[in-house]
Coordinates of C-alpha atoms in Angstrom, one line a residue:
M1 CA -2.9 28.1 -48.3
A2 CA 0.6 28.3 -49.7
S3 CA 1.2 25.7 -52.3
D4 CA 3.7 23.8 -50.1
D5 CA 1.1 23.6 -47.3
I6 CA -1.5 22.2 -49.8
S7 CA 1.0 19.7 -50.9
Q8 CA 1.8 18.6 -47.4
L9 CA -1.9 18.3 -46.6
A10 CA -2.5 16.3 -49.7
D11 CA 0.5 14.0 -48.9
A12 CA -0.9 13.4 -45.3
L13 CA -4.5 12.9 -46.5
S14 CA -3.1 10.2 -48.8
K15 CA -2.3 8.3 -45.8
T16 CA -5.7 8.5 -44.4
H17 CA -7.1 5.1 -43.2
V18 CA -10.5 4.3 -44.5
G19 CA -12.5 1.2 -43.8
D20 CA -14.9 -0.6 -41.6
G21 CA -16.9 2.7 -41.2
E22 CA -13.9 4.4 -39.8
L23 CA -12.1 7.5 -41.2
S24 CA -8.7 8.1 -39.6
Y25 CA -6.3 10.9 -39.6
K26 CA -4.5 9.6 -36.6
G27 CA -1.0 10.8 -36.0
L28 CA -0.6 12.9 -39.2
G29 CA 0.6 15.9 -37.3
L30 CA -1.7 18.3 -39.3
K31 CA -1.8 21.9 -38.3
L32 CA -5.4 22.8 -39.2
D33 CA -5.9 26.5 -38.5
N34 CA -8.8 27.6 -40.8
A35 CA -11.5 26.4 -43.1
A36 CA -9.2 26.5 -46.1
S37 CA -6.8 24.1 -44.4
V38 CA -9.4 21.3 -43.9
E39 CA -11.2 21.5 -47.3
D40 CA -9.9 18.2 -48.5
L41 CA -10.6 16.6 -45.0
V42 CA -14.1 18.0 -44.9
R43 CA -14.7 16.7 -48.4
E44 CA -13.6 13.2 -47.4
I45 CA -16.0 13.2 -44.3
E46 CA -18.8 14.5 -46.5
Q47 CA -18.4 11.8 -49.1
Y48 CA -18.0 9.0 -46.6
Q49 CA -21.3 7.0 -46.5
G50 CA -22.0 5.2 -43.2
L51 CA -19.3 7.0 -41.2
R52 CA -19.2 5.4 -37.8
A53 CA -15.9 6.3 -36.4
L54 CA -13.8 9.4 -36.8
R55 CA -10.1 9.6 -35.6
L56 CA -8.6 13.1 -35.3
E57 CA -6.0 12.4 -32.6
G58 CA -2.4 13.6 -33.1
N59 CA -3.4 16.7 -35.0
T60 CA -3.9 20.3 -34.0
V61 CA -7.3 21.9 -34.7
G62 CA -8.1 25.5 -34.4
V63 CA -11.5 27.0 -34.0
D64 CA -12.3 27.9 -37.6
A65 CA -11.1 24.5 -38.7
A66 CA -13.2 22.9 -35.9
R67 CA -16.3 24.8 -37.3
A68 CA -15.7 23.6 -40.8
I69 CA -15.3 19.9 -39.6
A70 CA -18.4 20.3 -37.5
K71 CA -20.4 21.5 -40.5
A72 CA -19.4 18.3 -42.2
L73 CA -20.5 16.1 -39.4
E74 CA -24.0 17.5 -39.2
S75 CA -25.2 14.9 -41.7
K76 CA -23.5 12.0 -40.1
D77 CA -26.1 10.5 -38.0
Q78 CA -24.4 7.0 -37.9
L79 CA -21.3 8.3 -36.1
Q80 CA -20.8 6.3 -32.9
R81 CA -17.0 6.7 -31.9
C82 CA -15.1 10.0 -31.7
Y83 CA -11.4 9.4 -31.1
W84 CA -10.4 13.1 -30.4
S85 CA -7.5 12.9 -28.1
D86 CA -4.5 15.1 -28.4
M87 CA -5.9 17.4 -31.1
F88 CA -5.4 20.9 -29.5
T89 CA -1.6 20.9 -29.2
G90 CA -0.3 24.5 -29.2
R91 CA -3.8 26.1 -29.1
L92 CA -4.8 28.7 -26.6
R93 CA -6.7 27.3 -23.7
S94 CA -9.4 29.7 -24.5
E95 CA -9.9 28.4 -28.1
I96 CA -10.5 24.7 -27.1
P97 CA -14.0 25.1 -25.4
T98 CA -15.2 26.9 -28.6
A99 CA -13.9 24.3 -30.9
L100 CA -15.4 21.5 -28.7
R101 CA -18.8 23.3 -28.6
S102 CA -18.8 23.5 -32.4
L103 CA -18.1 19.8 -32.7
G104 CA -20.6 18.9 -30.0
C105 CA -23.4 20.9 -31.5
A106 CA -22.8 19.1 -34.9
L107 CA -23.2 15.8 -33.2
M108 CA -26.4 16.8 -31.4
S109 CA -27.8 18.2 -34.8
S110 CA -26.9 15.1 -36.7
G111 CA -28.8 12.9 -34.3
A112 CA -25.7 10.8 -33.9
R113 CA -25.7 8.3 -30.9
L114 CA -22.3 8.0 -29.5
T115 CA -20.9 4.8 -27.9
E116 CA -17.3 6.1 -27.3
L117 CA -15.9 9.6 -26.8
D118 CA -12.2 10.0 -26.3
L119 CA -10.8 13.6 -25.5
S120 CA -7.7 12.4 -23.6
D121 CA -4.5 14.5 -23.6
N122 CA -6.3 17.8 -24.4
A123 CA -5.3 20.2 -21.6
F124 CA -8.5 22.0 -21.7
G125 CA -9.2 22.4 -17.8
P126 CA -12.6 23.1 -16.4
D127 CA -13.5 25.4 -19.4
G128 CA -13.0 22.5 -21.7
V129 CA -15.5 20.4 -19.7
R130 CA -18.0 23.1 -20.2
G131 CA -17.4 22.8 -23.9
I132 CA -18.7 19.3 -23.7
E133 CA -21.3 19.8 -21.1
Q134 CA -24.3 20.2 -23.4
L135 CA -23.2 17.2 -25.5
L136 CA -22.8 15.0 -22.5
K137 CA -26.3 15.9 -21.3
S138 CA -27.9 15.5 -24.8
P139 CA -29.5 12.3 -26.3
S140 CA -26.3 11.9 -28.4
C141 CA -24.7 10.6 -25.2
H142 CA -27.6 8.6 -23.8
T143 CA -26.0 5.5 -25.5
L144 CA -22.3 6.4 -24.4
R145 CA -20.4 3.3 -23.2
E146 CA -16.9 4.7 -23.0
L147 CA -15.8 8.0 -21.9
K148 CA -12.1 8.9 -21.8
L149 CA -10.8 12.1 -20.4
N150 CA -7.3 11.2 -19.3
N151 CA -4.8 14.0 -18.7
C152 CA -7.2 16.8 -19.4
G153 CA -6.4 19.1 -16.4
M154 CA -10.0 19.2 -15.3
G155 CA -9.3 20.1 -11.9
I156 CA -12.0 20.1 -9.1
G157 CA -14.2 22.5 -11.0
G158 CA -14.1 20.4 -14.1
G159 CA -14.7 17.1 -12.1
K160 CA -17.8 18.7 -10.7
I161 CA -19.2 19.8 -14.1
L162 CA -18.5 16.4 -15.5
A163 CA -20.4 14.7 -12.7
E164 CA -23.4 16.9 -13.0
S165 CA -23.4 16.3 -16.8
L166 CA -23.4 12.5 -16.3
I167 CA -26.0 12.6 -13.6
A168 CA -28.3 14.8 -16.0
C169 CA -27.5 12.3 -18.9
H170 CA -28.5 9.4 -16.7
R171 CA -31.6 11.1 -15.4
Q172 CA -32.7 12.3 -19.0
S173 CA -31.9 8.9 -20.6
S174 CA -33.9 7.1 -17.9
A175 CA -36.9 9.3 -18.5
H176 CA -36.7 8.0 -22.1
G177 CA -36.7 4.4 -21.0
A178 CA -33.0 3.7 -21.7
P179 CA -30.8 4.7 -18.9
L180 CA -27.2 5.6 -19.6
R181 CA -25.1 2.3 -19.3
L182 CA -21.6 3.7 -19.2
R183 CA -19.1 0.9 -19.0
V184 CA -15.6 2.5 -19.1
F185 CA -14.6 5.8 -17.3
I186 CA -10.9 7.0 -17.7
A187 CA -9.8 10.3 -16.0
G188 CA -6.3 10.0 -14.8
R189 CA -4.0 12.9 -14.2
N190 CA -6.7 15.5 -13.8
R191 CA -6.1 16.9 -10.3
L192 CA -9.6 16.1 -9.2
E193 CA -8.8 15.9 -5.6
N194 CA -11.4 14.9 -2.9
E195 CA -14.0 17.3 -4.0
G196 CA -13.9 16.2 -7.6
A197 CA -13.7 12.6 -6.5
R198 CA -16.8 12.9 -4.3
A199 CA -18.9 14.6 -7.0
L200 CA -18.0 11.8 -9.6
A201 CA -18.8 9.1 -6.9
K202 CA -22.3 10.3 -6.8
A203 CA -22.6 9.9 -10.6
F204 CA -21.0 6.5 -10.5
Q205 CA -23.4 5.3 -7.8
L206 CA -26.3 6.5 -9.8
I207 CA -25.0 5.0 -13.1
G208 CA -24.3 1.5 -11.6
S209 CA -23.2 -0.1 -14.9
L210 CA -19.4 0.6 -14.7
E211 CA -17.0 -2.1 -15.8
E212 CA -13.7 -0.2 -15.8
V213 CA -12.7 2.8 -13.7
H214 CA -9.2 4.4 -14.2
M215 CA -8.6 7.5 -12.1
P216 CA -4.8 7.3 -11.3
Q217 CA -2.8 10.5 -10.3
N218 CA -5.6 12.7 -9.1
G219 CA -4.4 13.8 -5.7
I220 CA -7.3 12.0 -3.9
N221 CA -6.8 11.0 -0.3
Y222 CA -8.9 8.9 2.0
A223 CA -11.9 11.0 2.2
G224 CA -12.3 11.0 -1.6
V225 CA -11.3 7.3 -1.8
M226 CA -13.9 6.4 0.8
A227 CA -16.7 8.2 -1.4
L228 CA -15.5 6.4 -4.5
A229 CA -15.4 3.0 -2.6
S230 CA -19.1 3.5 -1.6
A231 CA -19.9 4.1 -5.2
M232 CA -18.1 1.1 -6.5
R233 CA -20.3 -1.2 -4.5
H234 CA -23.2 0.0 -6.8
N235 CA -21.4 -1.3 -9.9
P236 CA -21.6 -5.0 -9.7
E237 CA -20.0 -5.7 -13.1
L238 CA -16.8 -3.9 -12.3
R239 CA -13.8 -5.7 -13.8
V240 CA -10.9 -3.1 -13.6
L241 CA -10.2 -0.7 -10.7
N242 CA -7.2 1.6 -11.3
F243 CA -6.6 4.2 -8.6
N244 CA -2.8 4.2 -8.9
D245 CA -0.9 7.0 -7.3
N246 CA -3.5 8.4 -5.0
T247 CA -3.3 8.4 -1.2
F248 CA -5.4 5.7 0.5
T249 CA -3.8 5.3 3.9
K250 CA -5.6 3.0 6.3
K251 CA -9.1 4.5 6.2
G252 CA -9.3 4.6 2.3
T253 CA -7.9 1.1 1.9
L254 CA -10.3 -0.4 4.4
A255 CA -13.2 1.3 2.8
M256 CA -12.1 0.0 -0.6
A257 CA -11.7 -3.5 0.9
Q258 CA -15.2 -3.5 2.2
A259 CA -16.5 -2.4 -1.2
L260 CA -14.4 -5.3 -2.9
R261 CA -16.4 -7.8 -0.8
H262 CA -19.4 -7.0 -2.8
L263 CA -17.8 -7.2 -6.3
R264 CA -17.5 -10.7 -7.7
N265 CA -16.3 -9.8 -11.2
V266 CA -13.2 -7.8 -10.6
Q267 CA -10.2 -9.0 -12.5
V268 CA -7.6 -6.2 -12.2
I269 CA -6.9 -4.2 -9.0
N270 CA -4.3 -1.4 -9.2
F271 CA -3.8 0.2 -5.9
G272 CA 0.0 0.8 -6.6
D273 CA 1.7 3.8 -5.1
C274 CA -1.5 4.4 -2.9
L275 CA 0.2 4.2 0.6
V276 CA -1.8 1.1 1.4
R277 CA 0.5 0.3 4.2
S278 CA 0.5 -3.0 6.2
E279 CA -2.9 -2.7 7.9
G280 CA -4.5 -2.0 4.6
A281 CA -2.7 -4.9 3.0
I282 CA -4.0 -7.3 5.6
A283 CA -7.5 -6.0 5.0
L284 CA -7.2 -6.6 1.2
A285 CA -5.8 -10.1 2.1
A286 CA -9.0 -10.8 3.9
V287 CA -11.0 -9.9 0.9
L288 CA -8.9 -12.1 -1.2
R289 CA -9.6 -15.0 1.2
E290 CA -13.3 -14.7 1.0
G291 CA -14.0 -13.0 -2.4
L292 CA -12.7 -11.8 -5.8
P293 CA -13.0 -15.3 -7.4
I294 CA -11.7 -14.3 -10.9
L295 CA -9.0 -11.8 -9.9
K296 CA -6.1 -11.8 -12.4
E297 CA -3.8 -9.0 -11.5
L298 CA -3.2 -7.3 -8.1
N299 CA -0.8 -4.3 -7.9
L300 CA 0.1 -3.2 -4.4
S301 CA 3.5 -1.7 -5.3
F302 CA 5.1 1.2 -3.5
G303 CA 2.7 1.1 -0.6
E304 CA 5.0 1.0 2.5
I305 CA 4.0 -2.6 3.2
T306 CA 6.3 -4.5 5.4
E307 CA 7.5 -8.2 5.1
A308 CA 4.9 -9.8 7.2
A309 CA 2.0 -8.1 5.6
A310 CA 3.3 -8.9 2.1
L311 CA 3.5 -12.6 3.1
V312 CA -0.1 -12.5 4.3
V313 CA -1.2 -11.0 0.9
A314 CA 0.8 -13.7 -1.0
Q315 CA -0.8 -16.5 1.2
A316 CA -4.1 -15.2 0.2
V317 CA -3.6 -15.1 -3.6
T318 CA -2.1 -18.4 -4.0
D319 CA -5.4 -20.2 -4.2
K320 CA -6.9 -17.8 -6.9
P321 CA -7.1 -20.0 -10.0
H322 CA -7.0 -17.1 -12.5
M323 CA -4.3 -15.1 -10.8
E324 CA -1.5 -14.0 -13.2
K325 CA 0.3 -11.2 -11.6
V326 CA 1.1 -9.9 -8.2
D327 CA 3.1 -6.7 -7.8
L328 CA 4.6 -6.0 -4.4
N329 CA 7.6 -4.1 -5.7
G330 CA 8.8 -0.9 -4.0
N331 CA 7.6 -1.9 -0.5
C332 CA 9.5 -2.2 2.6
L333 CA 10.5 -5.9 2.7
G334 CA 14.3 -5.8 3.1
D335 CA 16.6 -8.4 1.4
D336 CA 15.4 -11.2 3.7
G337 CA 11.8 -10.3 3.2
C338 CA 12.1 -10.3 -0.6
E339 CA 13.8 -13.7 -0.4
A340 CA 11.0 -14.9 1.9
L341 CA 8.4 -13.7 -0.4
R342 CA 10.0 -15.3 -3.5
E343 CA 10.4 -18.6 -1.6
L344 CA 6.7 -18.6 -0.5
M345 CA 5.5 -18.0 -4.0
E346 CA 7.8 -20.8 -5.4
N347 CA 6.8 -23.2 -2.8
M348 CA 3.2 -22.7 -3.9
D349 CA 4.3 -23.2 -7.5
K350 CA 3.4 -19.5 -8.2
G351 CA 6.8 -18.0 -8.6
D352 CA 6.1 -16.7 -12.2
M353 CA 3.2 -14.8 -10.9
L354 CA 5.4 -12.4 -8.6
S355 CA 6.7 -9.2 -10.3
S356 CA 10.2 -8.0 -9.8
L357 CA 11.2 -6.8 -6.4
S358 CA 14.1 -4.7 -7.7
D359 CA 12.9 -1.6 -6.3
D360 CA 12.2 -2.6 -2.8
E361 CA 12.8 0.2 -0.3
G362 CA 14.4 -2.0 2.4
E363 CA 13.2 -2.6 5.9
P364 CA 11.8 0.5 7.6
E365 CA 14.0 2.0 10.2
D366 CA 13.0 1.4 13.8
E367 CA 11.5 4.6 15.0
E368 CA 11.4 5.3 18.8
D369 CA 7.7 5.5 19.7
D370 CA 6.6 8.5 21.8
D371 CA 6.9 8.1 25.5
D372 CA 3.2 7.5 26.0
H373 CA 3.3 4.7 23.3
E374 CA 6.2 2.7 24.8
N375 CA 6.0 -0.6 26.3
G376 CA 6.9 -1.2 30.0
G377 CA 5.4 2.1 31.1
G378 CA 4.0 0.5 34.3
D379 CA 0.6 1.2 36.0
D380 CA 0.2 4.7 34.5
D381 CA 0.4 3.2 31.1
D382 CA -2.2 0.7 31.9
D383 CA -4.5 3.5 33.1
D384 CA -4.0 5.4 29.9
A385 CA -4.7 2.3 27.9
N386 CA -7.9 1.8 29.8
D387 CA -9.0 5.4 29.1
D388 CA -8.0 5.0 25.5
C389 CA -10.2 1.9 25.2
N390 CA -13.2 3.9 26.6
E391 CA -12.8 6.8 24.2
D392 CA -15.6 7.1 21.8
N393 CA -15.3 9.1 18.5
E394 CA -18.6 10.2 17.2
E395 CA -17.1 10.7 13.7
D396 CA -16.1 7.0 13.7
R397 CA -19.6 5.9 14.7
D398 CA -21.0 7.2 11.4
I399 CA -21.3 5.2 8.2
V400 CA -17.6 4.4 8.1
K401 CA -15.7 3.9 11.4
E402 CA -12.2 4.5 11.8
N403 CA -11.3 1.2 10.6
G404 CA -13.2 1.5 7.4
I405 CA -15.9 -1.1 8.3
I406 CA -19.4 -0.1 7.1
R407 CA -22.0 0.5 9.8
S408 CA -25.5 1.1 8.7
P409 CA -26.6 4.6 9.7
D410 CA -29.9 3.2 11.1
S411 CA -28.3 0.5 13.1
P412 CA -29.9 0.5 16.6
E413 CA -27.9 1.8 19.6
K414 CA -26.6 -0.9 21.9
P415 CA -28.6 -0.9 25.2
Q416 CA -26.8 0.4 28.3
S417 CA -24.5 -2.0 29.9
P418 CA -25.0 -3.1 33.6
P419 CA -23.1 -1.1 36.1
E420 CA -21.2 -4.2 37.2
I421 CA -19.9 -4.6 33.6
M422 CA -19.0 -1.1 33.3
S423 CA -17.1 -1.1 36.7
F424 CA -15.2 -4.3 35.6
L425 CA -14.1 -2.8 32.3
S426 CA -13.0 0.7 33.9
C427 CA -10.9 -1.2 36.5
P428 CA -10.6 -4.9 35.8
S429 CA -9.7 -7.4 38.4
A430 CA -10.0 -11.2 38.8
E431 CA -12.3 -10.6 41.9
K432 CA -14.6 -8.5 39.9
L433 CA -14.7 -11.1 37.0
L434 CA -15.6 -13.9 39.4
Q435 CA -18.3 -11.7 41.0
L436 CA -19.9 -11.2 37.7
G437 CA -20.9 -14.9 37.7
E438 CA -23.4 -15.6 34.8
M439 CA -23.1 -11.9 33.8
R440 CA -19.8 -12.7 32.5
T441 CA -21.5 -13.6 29.2
D442 CA -22.6 -9.9 28.9
L443 CA -18.9 -9.1 28.2
Q444 CA -19.4 -10.7 24.9
Q445 CA -21.9 -7.8 24.1
Q446 CA -19.1 -5.3 24.8
V447 CA -17.2 -6.3 21.6
D448 CA -18.3 -5.2 18.2
V449 CA -16.7 -6.3 14.9
C450 CA -17.3 -2.7 13.7
D451 CA -14.9 -1.4 16.4
P452 CA -11.9 -3.6 16.6
H453 CA -9.9 -1.2 18.7
K454 CA -12.3 -1.4 21.6
A455 CA -12.7 -5.2 21.0
A456 CA -9.0 -5.7 21.2
C457 CA -8.9 -3.6 24.4
V458 CA -11.6 -5.7 26.1
L459 CA -9.9 -8.9 25.0
L460 CA -6.5 -7.9 26.5
K461 CA -8.0 -6.6 29.7
I462 CA -9.7 -9.9 30.3
A463 CA -6.6 -12.0 29.3
S464 CA -4.5 -9.9 31.7
L465 CA -6.3 -11.5 34.6
Y466 CA -5.2 -15.0 33.7
S467 CA -3.7 -17.0 36.5
E468 CA -3.2 -20.8 37.3
E469 CA -5.6 -20.6 40.1
P470 CA -8.3 -23.0 38.8
E471 CA -11.5 -20.8 39.4
T472 CA -10.0 -17.6 37.9
K473 CA -8.4 -19.6 35.0
T474 CA -11.7 -21.2 34.1
A475 CA -13.5 -17.9 34.3
V476 CA -10.9 -16.1 32.2
L477 CA -10.7 -18.7 29.4
E478 CA -14.4 -19.2 29.2
T479 CA -14.8 -15.4 28.8
I480 CA -12.1 -15.2 26.2
D481 CA -13.7 -18.1 24.2
A482 CA -16.9 -16.3 24.2
V483 CA -15.5 -13.0 23.1
L484 CA -13.1 -14.4 20.3
K485 CA -15.7 -16.7 19.0
K486 CA -18.0 -13.8 18.4
L487 CA -15.2 -11.7 16.8
L488 CA -13.6 -14.5 14.6
S489 CA -17.0 -15.8 13.4
A490 CA -17.6 -12.5 11.4
S491 CA -16.4 -11.9 7.9
A492 CA -12.8 -12.3 7.0
L493 CA -12.4 -8.7 6.6
Q494 CA -13.9 -7.9 10.0
S495 CA -11.9 -10.6 11.8
Y496 CA -8.7 -9.5 10.1
C497 CA -9.2 -5.9 11.0
F498 CA -9.6 -7.0 14.6
L499 CA -6.5 -9.2 14.5
S500 CA -4.4 -6.5 12.8
T501 CA -5.5 -4.1 15.6
L502 CA -4.6 -6.6 18.2
L503 CA -1.2 -7.0 16.6
V504 CA -0.6 -3.2 16.8
M505 CA -1.6 -3.1 20.4
M506 CA 0.8 -6.1 21.2
G507 CA 3.6 -4.3 19.4
L508 CA 3.9 -6.8 16.6
L509 CA 2.7 -4.5 13.8
K510 CA 3.4 -0.8 13.4
G511 CA 0.1 0.9 13.2
E512 CA -0.9 4.0 11.3
D513 CA -2.9 5.5 14.0
K514 CA -1.5 6.9 17.3
M515 CA -2.6 3.7 19.1
K516 CA -1.2 2.9 22.6
K517 CA 0.6 -0.4 22.9
V518 CA -0.1 -2.7 25.9
S519 CA 2.5 -3.8 28.3
L520 CA 2.2 -7.4 27.6
V521 CA 1.9 -9.9 30.5
P522 CA 2.3 -13.7 30.1
G523 CA -1.4 -14.4 30.8
Q524 CA -2.3 -12.6 27.5
L525 CA -0.2 -14.8 25.5
L526 CA -1.3 -17.9 27.3
C527 CA -5.0 -17.0 26.6
L528 CA -4.0 -16.7 22.9
E529 CA -2.3 -20.1 23.1
H530 CA -5.6 -21.6 24.5
A531 CA -7.7 -19.8 21.8
V532 CA -5.6 -20.9 18.9
Q533 CA -6.3 -24.6 19.8
Q534 CA -10.2 -24.0 19.7
E535 CA -12.3 -24.8 16.6
Y536 CA -13.4 -21.2 16.2
F537 CA -9.8 -20.1 15.7
L538 CA -9.5 -21.0 12.0
Q539 CA -6.2 -21.9 10.4
H540 CA -5.9 -18.6 8.2
H541 CA -6.3 -16.7 11.5
A542 CA -3.6 -18.7 13.0
S543 CA -1.5 -18.1 9.9
L544 CA -1.9 -14.4 10.1
L545 CA -0.8 -14.3 13.8
H546 CA 2.0 -16.7 13.1
T547 CA 3.4 -14.8 10.2
F548 CA 3.8 -11.7 12.4
T549 CA 4.9 -13.4 15.6
S550 CA 7.6 -15.3 13.7
K551 CA 8.9 -12.1 12.0
N552 CA 8.7 -9.9 15.2
S553 CA 9.6 -12.3 17.9
G554 CA 11.5 -9.6 19.9
A555 CA 8.3 -8.0 20.8
L556 CA 7.4 -11.1 23.0
K557 CA 10.7 -11.4 24.8
C558 CA 9.2 -9.9 28.0
C559 CA 7.0 -13.0 28.1
S560 CA 9.6 -15.5 26.9
S561 CA 8.1 -18.8 27.8
A562 CA 4.5 -17.8 27.2
G563 CA 5.6 -16.3 23.8
E564 CA 7.3 -19.6 22.9
R565 CA 4.1 -21.6 23.8
L566 CA 2.0 -19.4 21.7
S567 CA 4.4 -19.5 18.8
S568 CA 4.4 -23.3 19.1
A569 CA 0.4 -23.4 19.2
L570 CA 0.3 -21.2 16.2
E571 CA 2.8 -23.3 14.2
K572 CA 1.0 -26.5 15.1
K573 CA -2.3 -25.1 14.0
C574 CA -1.0 -24.1 10.7
C575 CA 0.8 -27.4 10.0
D576 CA -2.4 -29.4 11.0
Q577 CA -4.4 -27.8 8.5
H578 CA -1.9 -28.0 5.5

């Protein structure tokens, strides 16, 4: 080395932090190219007795320098924490795996048992993951508690290699009687996409000990999100979930909501910039109603959530005793919606909890629906709606249906419905309903909380037959009560999924799916008015409907007096319970 370089290194090393078993060269900006350049550093490592943590981040380490450092580490059997982020700046990508293998082999040779490994901000790609593959599988990582690989460019291939390594580590550590108990996993900005996410989900499900999962900005859409959601259910100690800036959409959000129902220790949820949208927000509000007892932070920013859905979320978080922060910035509330949200939170004495709304996107522009989705389409539209209700998607009948509600794969098939029931549903009429007699109770069996679309269709078909003729009125309302009592007695998530689907079909909520709207008739609203007054129709169900009817009253103009009666009943139900 030139004398100036030696002097510079000596000066840098004089700033080395030593203490508490930790040797730190953090942020010194050292350019360590060869063995000569690390002589002093190696000497310090060798002379440090009881070394438990080594910080090399913020320097740049070449292959030969890594080999020299590795040699010094071969005797450090007490080393537990390796903070090795951002230590290959300016190095060829082909150099990094070789350097990592040298360091990994040294750790394995020493008999060290790591608890934390941080290799973040090293752009090593899938080849870099291969460089730590053997280390991750080895006994040196059987004790690993925190693995941090943020911004490493792993890609799909690297994600798969990482997942296989973690699975092998868990399998081998379990064989030794002490299964891998990984608690923190960080892998944001790695372009994992769906395939990488699915692979890691298998590892997460097997490990089952995760407390924090951070996977923002990975290009994961609903297919990968659904796999991760399923895996999260098997990690009951989860405290932090950060999937910011992936693409959930409706299917992914509902699957994640289903998973959250089973997680009682979650404190932080970051689904910001995940395209949660309004239907997803309603599902998450349902989970907030019935679970997540110690939640502290909820981020649903930049998710294309509209005013009414944001208000439903806000109503659900106000009774969370540990809640500290709700972020709904960057959504589609509009000025009036932002003000309504602030007012709601302040009225609940939770104003300080709400983050800034300065980046709100404004109310969404009204888009003309396709011709076959418009209201007022006449009899042909009704026929199309009937056909739509009778369609069955085999893919949706698998583990996760279109709405994201979990269905067991071994659930028994429902028995074949009587022909009279099928005839009624295919072409409903008051005469057929009356002719069913006691068989009307079988209509309750036609609705399934796992299929809210079909349930809403059946409900609206029955309600459309309402009339003031006493016998028909009684038959319709009794059937409506039976159907709604079943649907609304399910979990909050299932009942909210049904109600949000109903709102979409009634034109009160813009849905994500290509779902046909129903041409509303007064009888349907009068049936809902009756239902709202019943005991099975809980206050929070009424509150959900009231929030949307009050914000989208124009959708009920075609049934003006019936719409007013429904709105009045909803408002009374909400007030009676406050």
